[in-house]
Amino acid sequence: MALPHEPMCGTSAEDDRTPRLPPFIQTVFGSLPRTDQRRWAEFYIRALLRTPGKKSPRRLAESVSDSPTASQALHQFVNASPWDWLTARQGLLRWVAQAGSEVTAWTLVPVFIPKRGDHSAGVHRRFDPAQGRLSNCQLGMAVLATGKYGPLPVDWDLYIPGGWTRTRRAKARVPEEIGGPLWSQASKLLRRAPLQPPGRHAPVTAELSWLPDREALLAHLVRDGRPFVVEVPGATRVARPVPPPAGTPPLTVRQVLRDPATAAGKEQHPLVSLPVVLPGSSAGRVPLRLLVRHRPDGPAQTWLTNLVDRQLPELLPLMRQPRLAASVVGTLNEDFGLQDFEGRSFPGWHHHTTLVSAAFAYSRIDGRGAAGGAGTRSQG
């Protein structure tokens, strides 16, 4: 689809603070087939970095263009212009690697996006932990690559519930192959995380209390053999390494914590490691460790990992990643307009999250304070 016109940039001292943005755009968005698309990608990211408060198309356009039709053009670039977001995200990873950042962890994090209507891609009713109640929302999932610049969002997916009819999917332009249980959509997203460096998987980290079918994802990670350290809630089922008598039900993590042998000495050893396996014939043969952090002012935190040969101090940075990633998502919401996407289509959502990720990565690595739009959100 042809965009209405080439972007016409307003002059600003801000341009001096993003001198490396054009080569960044060429690396990340060089796969976009047309020059005008690449130019609009640059102006969209420049606007995300510059615009304070709400990142509506109108406010974004006003910060980078003197044209009265720029708002419409930005909206069309995100919602209607055809370009491959996966290739752009690969370009973003390539640029991060060129900046000298080796990926040390891939973190899966949920993103709850409140919605008022029922027409946006994937919208449904779900318990939102941040609001503490059922909410009409989209459920996005992000994968963040952790390196020397901290967690950077590099890939996304949008959960499409099974109850979405063919008609609704067609209106929101959801591809036919998108769907399945929530855990399977999460696993497909994680599977796209590349080997880096070549031949070696960086560990997967996550906090899984939001995922109702978390045990299916855990079993998949165990069978897949990828290293992982994931925080799990007390209802997660595990088993002792020594097979129990026939007919004995699996234990929950909460039951393991109630065991007197586990509770003994927690004042002297606030972080302990216990051998466990997952229930089931295939996953149950793989040794795991249940990591327990006792806290004097609250319930214990618990993680499962297949990195059974690592010392506890080596695992601590991985255990912290989900909270760091959640903090990044908060920054994306507040300062980079993650929740300000006004379109309804599945491709538009992926285009917007790709552009937001690129703007955030640029600001962290090469922006030198370019995110001048950070600050108090205003309505507009």
mmCIF file of C-alpha atoms in Angstrom:
data_model
loop_
_atom_site.group_PDB
_atom_site.id
_atom_site.type_symbol
_atom_site.label_atom_id
_atom_site.label_comp_id
_atom_site.label_asym_id
_atom_site.label_seq_id
_atom_site.Cartn_x
_atom_site.Cartn_y
_atom_site.Cartn_z
ATOM 1 C CA MET A 1 0.000 0.000 0.000
ATOM 2 C CA ALA A 2 1.389 3.401 -0.971
ATOM 3 C CA LEU A 3 1.628 5.938 1.819
ATOM 4 C CA PRO A 4 0.188 9.421 1.165
ATOM 5 C CA HIS A 5 3.513 11.231 1.009
ATOM 6 C CA GLU A 6 7.096 11.226 2.123
ATOM 7 C CA PRO A 7 7.514 12.349 5.731
ATOM 8 C CA MET A 8 8.360 16.008 6.126
ATOM 9 C CA CYS A 9 10.361 16.498 9.279
ATOM 10 C CA GLY A 10 10.195 19.570 11.458
ATOM 11 C CA THR A 11 13.552 20.902 12.550
ATOM 12 C CA SER A 12 14.576 20.455 16.151
ATOM 13 C CA ALA A 13 17.625 20.310 18.368
ATOM 14 C CA GLU A 14 16.421 16.796 19.182
ATOM 15 C CA ASP A 15 17.803 15.628 15.817
ATOM 16 C CA ASP A 16 21.301 16.339 17.117
ATOM 17 C CA ARG A 17 20.687 13.839 19.902
ATOM 18 C CA THR A 18 19.890 10.988 17.501
ATOM 19 C CA PRO A 19 22.796 11.211 15.030
ATOM 20 C CA ARG A 20 23.051 7.445 14.619
ATOM 21 C CA LEU A 21 19.365 6.833 14.061
ATOM 22 C CA PRO A 22 19.583 6.598 10.220
ATOM 23 C CA PRO A 23 22.186 3.772 10.249
ATOM 24 C CA PHE A 24 20.199 2.085 13.021
ATOM 25 C CA ILE A 25 17.090 2.198 10.835
ATOM 26 C CA GLN A 26 19.047 0.757 7.911
ATOM 27 C CA THR A 27 20.188 -2.205 10.026
ATOM 28 C CA VAL A 28 16.829 -2.922 11.636
ATOM 29 C CA PHE A 29 14.376 -1.907 8.915
ATOM 30 C CA GLY A 30 16.517 -2.286 5.802
ATOM 31 C CA SER A 31 14.344 -5.246 4.786
ATOM 32 C CA LEU A 32 11.326 -2.984 4.251
ATOM 33 C CA PRO A 33 10.912 -3.020 0.475
ATOM 34 C CA ARG A 34 10.194 0.665 -0.169
ATOM 35 C CA THR A 35 12.116 3.821 0.668
ATOM 36 C CA ASP A 36 9.018 5.564 2.012
ATOM 37 C CA GLN A 37 8.399 2.689 4.444
ATOM 38 C CA ARG A 38 11.930 2.945 5.811
ATOM 39 C CA ARG A 39 11.552 6.706 6.131
ATOM 40 C CA TRP A 40 8.284 6.337 8.038
ATOM 41 C CA ALA A 41 9.908 3.758 10.318
ATOM 42 C CA GLU A 42 12.600 6.319 11.136
ATOM 43 C CA PHE A 43 10.073 9.073 11.787
ATOM 44 C CA TYR A 44 7.846 6.826 13.905
ATOM 45 C CA ILE A 45 10.801 5.886 16.111
ATOM 46 C CA ARG A 46 12.024 9.465 16.247
ATOM 47 C CA ALA A 47 8.533 10.483 17.350
ATOM 48 C CA LEU A 48 8.411 7.778 20.039
ATOM 49 C CA LEU A 49 11.713 9.075 21.397
ATOM 50 C CA ARG A 50 10.603 12.705 21.327
ATOM 51 C CA THR A 51 6.892 12.857 22.158
ATOM 52 C CA PRO A 52 5.983 13.303 25.838
ATOM 53 C CA GLY A 53 2.901 11.683 27.294
ATOM 54 C CA LYS A 54 0.372 9.730 25.270
ATOM 55 C CA LYS A 55 1.747 8.470 21.948
ATOM 56 C CA SER A 56 -1.358 8.899 19.784
ATOM 57 C CA PRO A 57 -0.814 9.117 16.005
ATOM 58 C CA ARG A 58 -1.708 12.817 16.121
ATOM 59 C CA ARG A 59 0.790 13.641 18.860
ATOM 60 C CA LEU A 60 3.497 11.516 17.242
ATOM 61 C CA ALA A 61 2.958 13.215 13.894
ATOM 62 C CA GLU A 62 3.058 16.710 15.381
ATOM 63 C CA SER A 63 6.489 16.043 16.855
ATOM 64 C CA VAL A 64 8.148 15.090 13.560
ATOM 65 C CA SER A 65 6.189 16.615 10.683
ATOM 66 C CA ASP A 66 4.628 19.881 9.564
ATOM 67 C CA SER A 67 2.207 18.084 7.248
ATOM 68 C CA PRO A 68 -1.501 17.999 8.189
ATOM 69 C CA THR A 69 -1.775 14.457 6.775
ATOM 70 C CA ALA A 70 1.204 13.027 8.675
ATOM 71 C CA SER A 71 -1.034 11.549 11.375
ATOM 72 C CA GLN A 72 -2.986 9.588 8.768
ATOM 73 C CA ALA A 73 0.236 8.444 7.133
ATOM 74 C CA LEU A 74 1.717 7.194 10.414
ATOM 75 C CA HIS A 75 -1.505 5.327 11.159
ATOM 76 C CA GLN A 76 -1.456 3.706 7.726
ATOM 77 C CA PHE A 77 2.236 2.794 8.002
ATOM 78 C CA VAL A 78 1.558 0.841 11.185
ATOM 79 C CA ASN A 79 -1.857 -0.612 10.352
ATOM 80 C CA ALA A 80 -2.039 -1.055 6.583
ATOM 81 C CA SER A 81 1.437 -0.949 5.054
ATOM 82 C CA PRO A 82 2.676 -4.527 4.452
ATOM 83 C CA TRP A 83 6.053 -5.305 5.993
ATOM 84 C CA ASP A 84 7.545 -8.285 7.786
ATOM 85 C CA TRP A 85 7.900 -7.622 11.504
ATOM 86 C CA LEU A 86 9.868 -10.839 12.144
ATOM 87 C CA THR A 87 12.606 -9.798 9.727
ATOM 88 C CA ALA A 88 12.769 -6.372 11.383
ATOM 89 C CA ARG A 89 13.125 -8.015 14.800
ATOM 90 C CA GLN A 90 15.963 -10.143 13.455
ATOM 91 C CA GLY A 91 17.574 -6.907 12.313
ATOM 92 C CA LEU A 92 17.164 -5.515 15.831
ATOM 93 C CA LEU A 93 18.901 -8.561 17.316
ATOM 94 C CA ARG A 94 21.665 -8.179 14.750
ATOM 95 C CA TRP A 95 22.144 -4.537 15.741
ATOM 96 C CA VAL A 96 22.245 -5.454 19.444
ATOM 97 C CA ALA A 97 24.931 -8.045 18.678
ATOM 98 C CA GLN A 98 26.911 -5.487 16.664
ATOM 99 C CA ALA A 99 26.806 -3.239 19.738
ATOM 100 C CA GLY A 100 28.786 -5.923 21.570
ATOM 101 C CA SER A 101 25.998 -7.351 23.714
ATOM 102 C CA GLU A 102 26.051 -11.136 24.071
ATOM 103 C CA VAL A 103 22.702 -12.548 25.148
ATOM 104 C CA THR A 104 22.975 -14.168 28.585
ATOM 105 C CA ALA A 105 19.248 -14.842 29.140
ATOM 106 C CA TRP A 106 15.932 -14.865 27.279
ATOM 107 C CA THR A 107 13.062 -13.731 29.493
ATOM 108 C CA LEU A 108 9.398 -14.392 28.764
ATOM 109 C CA VAL A 109 7.073 -11.788 30.273
ATOM 110 C CA PRO A 110 3.307 -11.207 29.918
ATOM 111 C CA VAL A 111 1.903 -7.843 28.850
ATOM 112 C CA PHE A 112 -1.701 -7.088 29.800
ATOM 113 C CA ILE A 113 -3.176 -4.326 27.627
ATOM 114 C CA PRO A 114 -6.605 -3.049 28.780
ATOM 115 C CA LYS A 115 -9.175 -2.566 26.001
ATOM 116 C CA ARG A 116 -12.638 -1.018 26.036
ATOM 117 C CA GLY A 117 -14.181 -2.694 23.000
ATOM 118 C CA ASP A 118 -14.322 -6.224 21.638
ATOM 119 C CA HIS A 119 -12.862 -5.708 18.167
ATOM 120 C CA SER A 120 -9.098 -5.442 18.756
ATOM 121 C CA ALA A 121 -7.159 -8.580 17.843
ATOM 122 C CA GLY A 122 -7.196 -11.148 20.637
ATOM 123 C CA VAL A 123 -9.249 -9.110 23.120
ATOM 124 C CA HIS A 124 -10.923 -11.228 25.815
ATOM 125 C CA ARG A 125 -11.768 -11.331 29.513
ATOM 126 C CA ARG A 126 -8.868 -12.369 31.742
ATOM 127 C CA PHE A 127 -7.635 -11.826 35.277
ATOM 128 C CA ASP A 128 -5.169 -8.944 35.234
ATOM 129 C CA PRO A 129 -2.707 -9.243 38.153
ATOM 130 C CA ALA A 130 -1.916 -5.522 38.071
ATOM 131 C CA GLN A 131 -5.591 -4.599 38.524
ATOM 132 C CA GLY A 132 -6.410 -7.560 40.758
ATOM 133 C CA ARG A 133 -9.611 -8.331 38.840
ATOM 134 C CA LEU A 134 -11.050 -9.615 35.600
ATOM 135 C CA SER A 135 -10.345 -7.220 32.776
ATOM 136 C CA ASN A 136 -11.179 -6.775 29.120
ATOM 137 C CA CYS A 137 -7.718 -6.925 27.609
ATOM 138 C CA GLN A 138 -5.232 -8.209 25.106
ATOM 139 C CA LEU A 139 -2.582 -10.576 26.414
ATOM 140 C CA GLY A 140 0.735 -9.969 24.754
ATOM 141 C CA MET A 141 3.911 -11.899 25.408
ATOM 142 C CA ALA A 142 7.380 -10.441 25.038
ATOM 143 C CA VAL A 143 10.810 -12.036 24.961
ATOM 144 C CA LEU A 144 13.604 -9.842 26.278
ATOM 145 C CA ALA A 145 17.271 -10.456 25.532
ATOM 146 C CA THR A 146 19.513 -9.666 28.482
ATOM 147 C CA GLY A 147 23.072 -8.519 27.862
ATOM 148 C CA LYS A 148 25.352 -5.732 28.951
ATOM 149 C CA TYR A 149 22.641 -3.126 28.290
ATOM 150 C CA GLY A 150 20.072 -4.904 30.449
ATOM 151 C CA PRO A 151 16.883 -6.585 29.198
ATOM 152 C CA LEU A 152 15.860 -5.448 25.709
ATOM 153 C CA PRO A 153 12.511 -6.484 24.157
ATOM 154 C CA VAL A 154 13.273 -8.255 20.880
ATOM 155 C CA ASP A 155 10.258 -10.435 20.058
ATOM 156 C CA TRP A 156 6.525 -10.473 20.682
ATOM 157 C CA ASP A 157 3.373 -12.481 20.241
ATOM 158 C CA LEU A 158 -0.294 -11.808 20.833
ATOM 159 C CA TYR A 159 -2.460 -14.512 22.381
ATOM 160 C CA ILE A 160 -5.520 -15.377 20.316
ATOM 161 C CA PRO A 161 -8.076 -17.276 22.443
ATOM 162 C CA GLY A 162 -9.678 -20.403 21.056
ATOM 163 C CA GLY A 163 -13.100 -18.783 21.347
ATOM 164 C CA TRP A 164 -12.296 -16.256 18.653
ATOM 165 C CA THR A 165 -14.501 -17.132 15.673
ATOM 166 C CA ARG A 166 -13.339 -17.251 12.079
ATOM 167 C CA THR A 167 -15.285 -14.044 11.386
ATOM 168 C CA ARG A 168 -13.594 -12.133 14.204
ATOM 169 C CA ARG A 169 -10.192 -13.436 13.154
ATOM 170 C CA ALA A 170 -10.782 -12.321 9.571
ATOM 171 C CA LYS A 171 -11.815 -8.811 10.639
ATOM 172 C CA ALA A 172 -8.676 -8.462 12.779
ATOM 173 C CA ARG A 173 -6.498 -10.073 10.061
ATOM 174 C CA VAL A 174 -5.316 -12.894 12.303
ATOM 175 C CA PRO A 175 -3.489 -15.563 10.245
ATOM 176 C CA GLU A 176 -5.069 -19.021 10.255
ATOM 177 C CA GLU A 177 -1.995 -20.676 11.760
ATOM 178 C CA ILE A 178 -2.071 -18.483 14.879
ATOM 179 C CA GLY A 179 -3.737 -20.166 17.843
ATOM 180 C CA GLY A 180 -3.589 -23.066 20.232
ATOM 181 C CA PRO A 181 -3.297 -23.272 24.022
ATOM 182 C CA LEU A 182 -1.616 -20.353 25.735
ATOM 183 C CA TRP A 183 1.401 -22.438 26.771
ATOM 184 C CA SER A 184 1.977 -23.552 23.171
ATOM 185 C CA GLN A 185 1.907 -19.969 21.888
ATOM 186 C CA ALA A 186 4.432 -19.069 24.612
ATOM 187 C CA SER A 187 6.661 -22.003 23.647
ATOM 188 C CA LYS A 188 6.583 -21.034 19.962
ATOM 189 C CA LEU A 189 7.692 -17.534 20.901
ATOM 190 C CA LEU A 190 10.574 -18.898 22.990
ATOM 191 C CA ARG A 191 11.563 -21.276 20.202
ATOM 192 C CA ARG A 192 12.263 -18.292 17.956
ATOM 193 C CA ALA A 193 15.011 -17.131 20.343
ATOM 194 C CA PRO A 194 18.184 -17.967 18.398
ATOM 195 C CA LEU A 195 21.322 -19.729 19.496
ATOM 196 C CA GLN A 196 23.676 -16.997 20.649
ATOM 197 C CA PRO A 197 26.558 -17.471 20.491
ATOM 198 C CA PRO A 198 26.043 -20.078 17.740
ATOM 199 C CA GLY A 199 25.634 -23.553 19.166
ATOM 200 C CA ARG A 200 24.718 -22.492 22.716
ATOM 201 C CA HIS A 201 21.351 -21.637 24.191
ATOM 202 C CA ALA A 202 21.193 -18.835 26.726
ATOM 203 C CA PRO A 203 18.895 -19.837 29.608
ATOM 204 C CA VAL A 204 15.177 -19.101 29.506
ATOM 205 C CA THR A 205 13.798 -17.215 32.513
ATOM 206 C CA ALA A 206 10.204 -16.404 33.389
ATOM 207 C CA GLU A 207 7.717 -15.916 36.205
ATOM 208 C CA LEU A 208 4.811 -18.245 35.463
ATOM 209 C CA SER A 209 2.051 -17.417 37.944
ATOM 210 C CA TRP A 210 0.081 -15.718 35.126
ATOM 211 C CA LEU A 211 0.121 -18.854 32.936
ATOM 212 C CA PRO A 212 -2.724 -21.274 33.816
ATOM 213 C CA ASP A 213 -1.242 -24.155 31.797
ATOM 214 C CA ARG A 214 2.286 -23.560 33.115
ATOM 215 C CA GLU A 215 2.925 -27.256 33.777
ATOM 216 C CA ALA A 216 2.571 -28.016 30.065
ATOM 217 C CA LEU A 217 5.152 -25.320 29.277
ATOM 218 C CA LEU A 218 7.493 -26.694 31.965
ATOM 219 C CA ALA A 219 7.198 -30.201 30.533
ATOM 220 C CA HIS A 220 7.962 -28.824 27.077
ATOM 221 C CA LEU A 221 11.059 -26.992 28.344
ATOM 222 C CA VAL A 222 12.273 -30.161 30.062
ATOM 223 C CA ARG A 223 11.762 -32.300 26.962
ATOM 224 C CA ASP A 224 13.329 -29.644 24.738
ATOM 225 C CA GLY A 225 16.480 -29.581 26.858
ATOM 226 C CA ARG A 226 16.839 -25.809 26.859
ATOM 227 C CA PRO A 227 18.378 -24.446 30.062
ATOM 228 C CA PHE A 228 15.830 -22.621 32.189
ATOM 229 C CA VAL A 229 15.298 -20.947 35.547
ATOM 230 C CA VAL A 230 11.608 -20.126 36.039
ATOM 231 C CA GLU A 231 9.736 -18.837 39.066
ATOM 232 C CA VAL A 232 6.671 -20.960 39.845
ATOM 233 C CA PRO A 233 3.725 -20.565 42.246
ATOM 234 C CA GLY A 234 2.984 -22.929 45.102
ATOM 235 C CA ALA A 235 0.292 -24.839 43.191
ATOM 236 C CA THR A 236 2.831 -26.181 40.665
ATOM 237 C CA ARG A 237 3.119 -29.972 40.877
ATOM 238 C CA VAL A 238 6.471 -31.726 41.340
ATOM 239 C CA ALA A 239 7.653 -35.153 42.485
ATOM 240 C CA ARG A 240 10.495 -36.576 44.508
ATOM 241 C CA PRO A 241 13.397 -38.050 42.509
ATOM 242 C CA VAL A 242 12.811 -41.431 44.180
ATOM 243 C CA PRO A 243 9.604 -42.912 42.744
ATOM 244 C CA PRO A 244 6.837 -42.962 45.385
ATOM 245 C CA PRO A 245 4.579 -45.973 45.900
ATOM 246 C CA ALA A 246 2.134 -46.614 43.080
ATOM 247 C CA GLY A 247 -0.921 -44.408 43.224
ATOM 248 C CA THR A 248 0.752 -41.641 45.229
ATOM 249 C CA PRO A 249 -0.352 -38.267 43.822
ATOM 250 C CA PRO A 250 2.246 -35.633 42.913
ATOM 251 C CA LEU A 251 3.188 -33.024 45.475
ATOM 252 C CA THR A 252 2.664 -29.332 45.015
ATOM 253 C CA VAL A 253 5.503 -26.926 45.636
ATOM 254 C CA ARG A 254 3.478 -25.641 48.588
ATOM 255 C CA GLN A 255 3.401 -29.138 50.107
ATOM 256 C CA VAL A 256 7.147 -29.502 49.662
ATOM 257 C CA LEU A 257 7.657 -26.275 51.591
ATOM 258 C CA ARG A 258 5.538 -27.604 54.470
ATOM 259 C CA ASP A 259 7.782 -30.636 54.869
ATOM 260 C CA PRO A 260 9.593 -30.325 58.227
ATOM 261 C CA ALA A 261 12.892 -31.257 56.585
ATOM 262 C CA THR A 262 12.486 -28.370 54.133
ATOM 263 C CA ALA A 263 11.406 -25.834 56.745
ATOM 264 C CA ALA A 264 14.173 -26.737 59.193
ATOM 265 C CA GLY A 265 17.061 -24.297 59.212
ATOM 266 C CA LYS A 266 15.461 -21.716 56.937
ATOM 267 C CA GLU A 267 16.686 -18.930 59.236
ATOM 268 C CA GLN A 268 20.279 -20.049 58.687
ATOM 269 C CA HIS A 269 19.813 -20.867 54.994
ATOM 270 C CA PRO A 270 17.376 -18.406 53.375
ATOM 271 C CA LEU A 271 18.105 -19.865 49.909
ATOM 272 C CA VAL A 272 18.026 -23.640 49.533
ATOM 273 C CA SER A 273 18.070 -26.095 46.635
ATOM 274 C CA LEU A 274 16.049 -29.321 46.639
ATOM 275 C CA PRO A 275 16.127 -32.177 44.088
ATOM 276 C CA VAL A 276 12.800 -32.739 42.309
ATOM 277 C CA VAL A 277 11.399 -33.945 38.993
ATOM 278 C CA LEU A 278 8.222 -33.195 37.092
ATOM 279 C CA PRO A 279 5.360 -35.685 37.268
ATOM 280 C CA GLY A 280 4.961 -37.900 34.227
ATOM 281 C CA SER A 281 6.906 -40.623 32.501
ATOM 282 C CA SER A 282 9.006 -38.577 30.051
ATOM 283 C CA ALA A 283 9.644 -35.296 31.871
ATOM 284 C CA GLY A 284 9.902 -37.157 35.202
ATOM 285 C CA ARG A 285 13.246 -38.697 34.311
ATOM 286 C CA VAL A 286 15.042 -35.341 34.024
ATOM 287 C CA PRO A 287 16.590 -34.096 37.293
ATOM 288 C CA LEU A 288 15.557 -30.609 38.375
ATOM 289 C CA ARG A 289 16.199 -28.373 41.346
ATOM 290 C CA LEU A 290 13.558 -26.537 43.326
ATOM 291 C CA LEU A 291 15.113 -23.296 44.522
ATOM 292 C CA VAL A 292 13.477 -21.847 47.624
ATOM 293 C CA ARG A 293 14.084 -18.353 48.938
ATOM 294 C CA HIS A 294 12.630 -17.949 52.426
ATOM 295 C CA ARG A 295 11.538 -14.436 53.344
ATOM 296 C CA PRO A 296 10.841 -13.229 56.886
ATOM 297 C CA ASP A 297 8.112 -10.835 55.755
ATOM 298 C CA GLY A 298 6.221 -12.972 53.269
ATOM 299 C CA PRO A 299 5.779 -16.333 51.569
ATOM 300 C CA ALA A 300 8.759 -18.100 50.099
ATOM 301 C CA GLN A 301 9.667 -17.599 46.456
ATOM 302 C CA THR A 302 10.248 -20.747 44.424
ATOM 303 C CA TRP A 303 11.940 -21.522 41.121
ATOM 304 C CA LEU A 304 12.480 -24.635 39.033
ATOM 305 C CA THR A 305 15.653 -25.142 37.006
ATOM 306 C CA ASN A 306 17.341 -27.861 34.994
ATOM 307 C CA LEU A 307 20.744 -26.232 35.591
ATOM 308 C CA VAL A 308 21.449 -28.760 38.331
ATOM 309 C CA ASP A 309 25.245 -28.464 38.073
ATOM 310 C CA ARG A 310 25.353 -24.687 38.615
ATOM 311 C CA GLN A 311 26.198 -23.189 41.981
ATOM 312 C CA LEU A 312 23.481 -21.063 43.586
ATOM 313 C CA PRO A 313 25.407 -17.769 43.187
ATOM 314 C CA GLU A 314 25.532 -18.415 39.423
ATOM 315 C CA LEU A 315 21.743 -18.732 39.309
ATOM 316 C CA LEU A 316 20.911 -15.572 41.242
ATOM 317 C CA PRO A 317 21.211 -13.209 38.223
ATOM 318 C CA LEU A 318 18.860 -15.462 36.244
ATOM 319 C CA MET A 319 16.363 -15.558 39.115
ATOM 320 C CA ARG A 320 16.197 -11.747 39.037
ATOM 321 C CA GLN A 321 15.514 -11.418 35.304
ATOM 322 C CA PRO A 322 11.683 -11.629 35.313
ATOM 323 C CA ARG A 323 11.397 -8.667 37.678
ATOM 324 C CA LEU A 324 13.864 -6.657 35.628
ATOM 325 C CA ALA A 325 11.892 -7.523 32.493
ATOM 326 C CA ALA A 326 8.615 -6.489 34.137
ATOM 327 C CA SER A 327 10.223 -3.146 34.987
ATOM 328 C CA VAL A 328 11.167 -2.693 31.332
ATOM 329 C CA VAL A 329 7.559 -3.385 30.306
ATOM 330 C CA GLY A 330 6.488 -0.658 32.725
ATOM 331 C CA THR A 331 8.904 1.735 31.018
ATOM 332 C CA LEU A 332 7.569 0.731 27.596
ATOM 333 C CA ASN A 333 4.056 1.549 28.801
ATOM 334 C CA GLU A 334 4.925 4.853 30.431
ATOM 335 C CA ASP A 335 7.563 6.310 28.117
ATOM 336 C CA PHE A 336 7.340 4.514 24.758
ATOM 337 C CA GLY A 337 3.598 4.220 24.131
ATOM 338 C CA LEU A 338 3.290 0.436 24.243
ATOM 339 C CA GLN A 339 -0.386 0.611 25.245
ATOM 340 C CA ASP A 340 -1.192 3.578 23.009
ATOM 341 C CA PHE A 341 -1.700 1.590 19.801
ATOM 342 C CA GLU A 342 -5.095 2.619 18.407
ATOM 343 C CA GLY A 343 -5.486 0.018 15.668
ATOM 344 C CA ARG A 344 -7.371 -3.259 15.861
ATOM 345 C CA SER A 345 -5.470 -5.550 13.509
ATOM 346 C CA PHE A 346 -3.034 -8.340 14.347
ATOM 347 C CA PRO A 347 -0.371 -7.068 11.886
ATOM 348 C CA GLY A 348 -0.752 -3.517 13.206
ATOM 349 C CA TRP A 349 -0.175 -4.689 16.781
ATOM 350 C CA HIS A 350 2.997 -6.508 15.729
ATOM 351 C CA HIS A 351 4.224 -3.500 13.741
ATOM 352 C CA HIS A 352 3.678 -1.205 16.729
ATOM 353 C CA THR A 353 5.433 -3.493 19.238
ATOM 354 C CA THR A 354 8.358 -3.887 16.838
ATOM 355 C CA LEU A 355 8.740 -0.119 16.519
ATOM 356 C CA VAL A 356 8.429 0.365 20.289
ATOM 357 C CA SER A 357 11.117 -2.286 20.856
ATOM 358 C CA ALA A 358 13.419 -0.597 18.366
ATOM 359 C CA ALA A 359 12.941 2.820 19.973
ATOM 360 C CA PHE A 360 13.650 1.415 23.433
ATOM 361 C CA ALA A 361 16.787 -0.450 22.306
ATOM 362 C CA TYR A 362 18.109 2.621 20.503
ATOM 363 C CA SER A 363 17.538 4.794 23.571
ATOM 364 C CA ARG A 364 19.373 2.319 25.797
ATOM 365 C CA ILE A 365 22.372 1.660 23.566
ATOM 366 C CA ASP A 366 22.907 4.583 21.233
ATOM 367 C CA GLY A 367 20.427 7.284 22.097
ATOM 368 C CA ARG A 368 22.531 9.206 24.630
ATOM 369 C CA GLY A 369 19.403 10.428 26.384
ATOM 370 C CA ALA A 370 17.360 10.559 23.173
ATOM 371 C CA ALA A 371 14.188 9.454 24.931
ATOM 372 C CA GLY A 372 13.181 13.024 25.581
ATOM 373 C CA GLY A 373 9.542 11.988 25.613
ATOM 374 C CA ALA A 374 9.968 10.189 28.932
ATOM 375 C CA GLY A 375 8.052 11.758 31.736
ATOM 376 C CA THR A 376 4.567 12.469 32.936
ATOM 377 C CA ARG A 377 1.894 11.240 30.571
ATOM 378 C CA SER A 378 -0.537 13.816 29.310
ATOM 379 C CA GLN A 379 -3.806 13.220 27.578
ATOM 380 C CA GLY A 380 -4.137 14.198 23.970
#
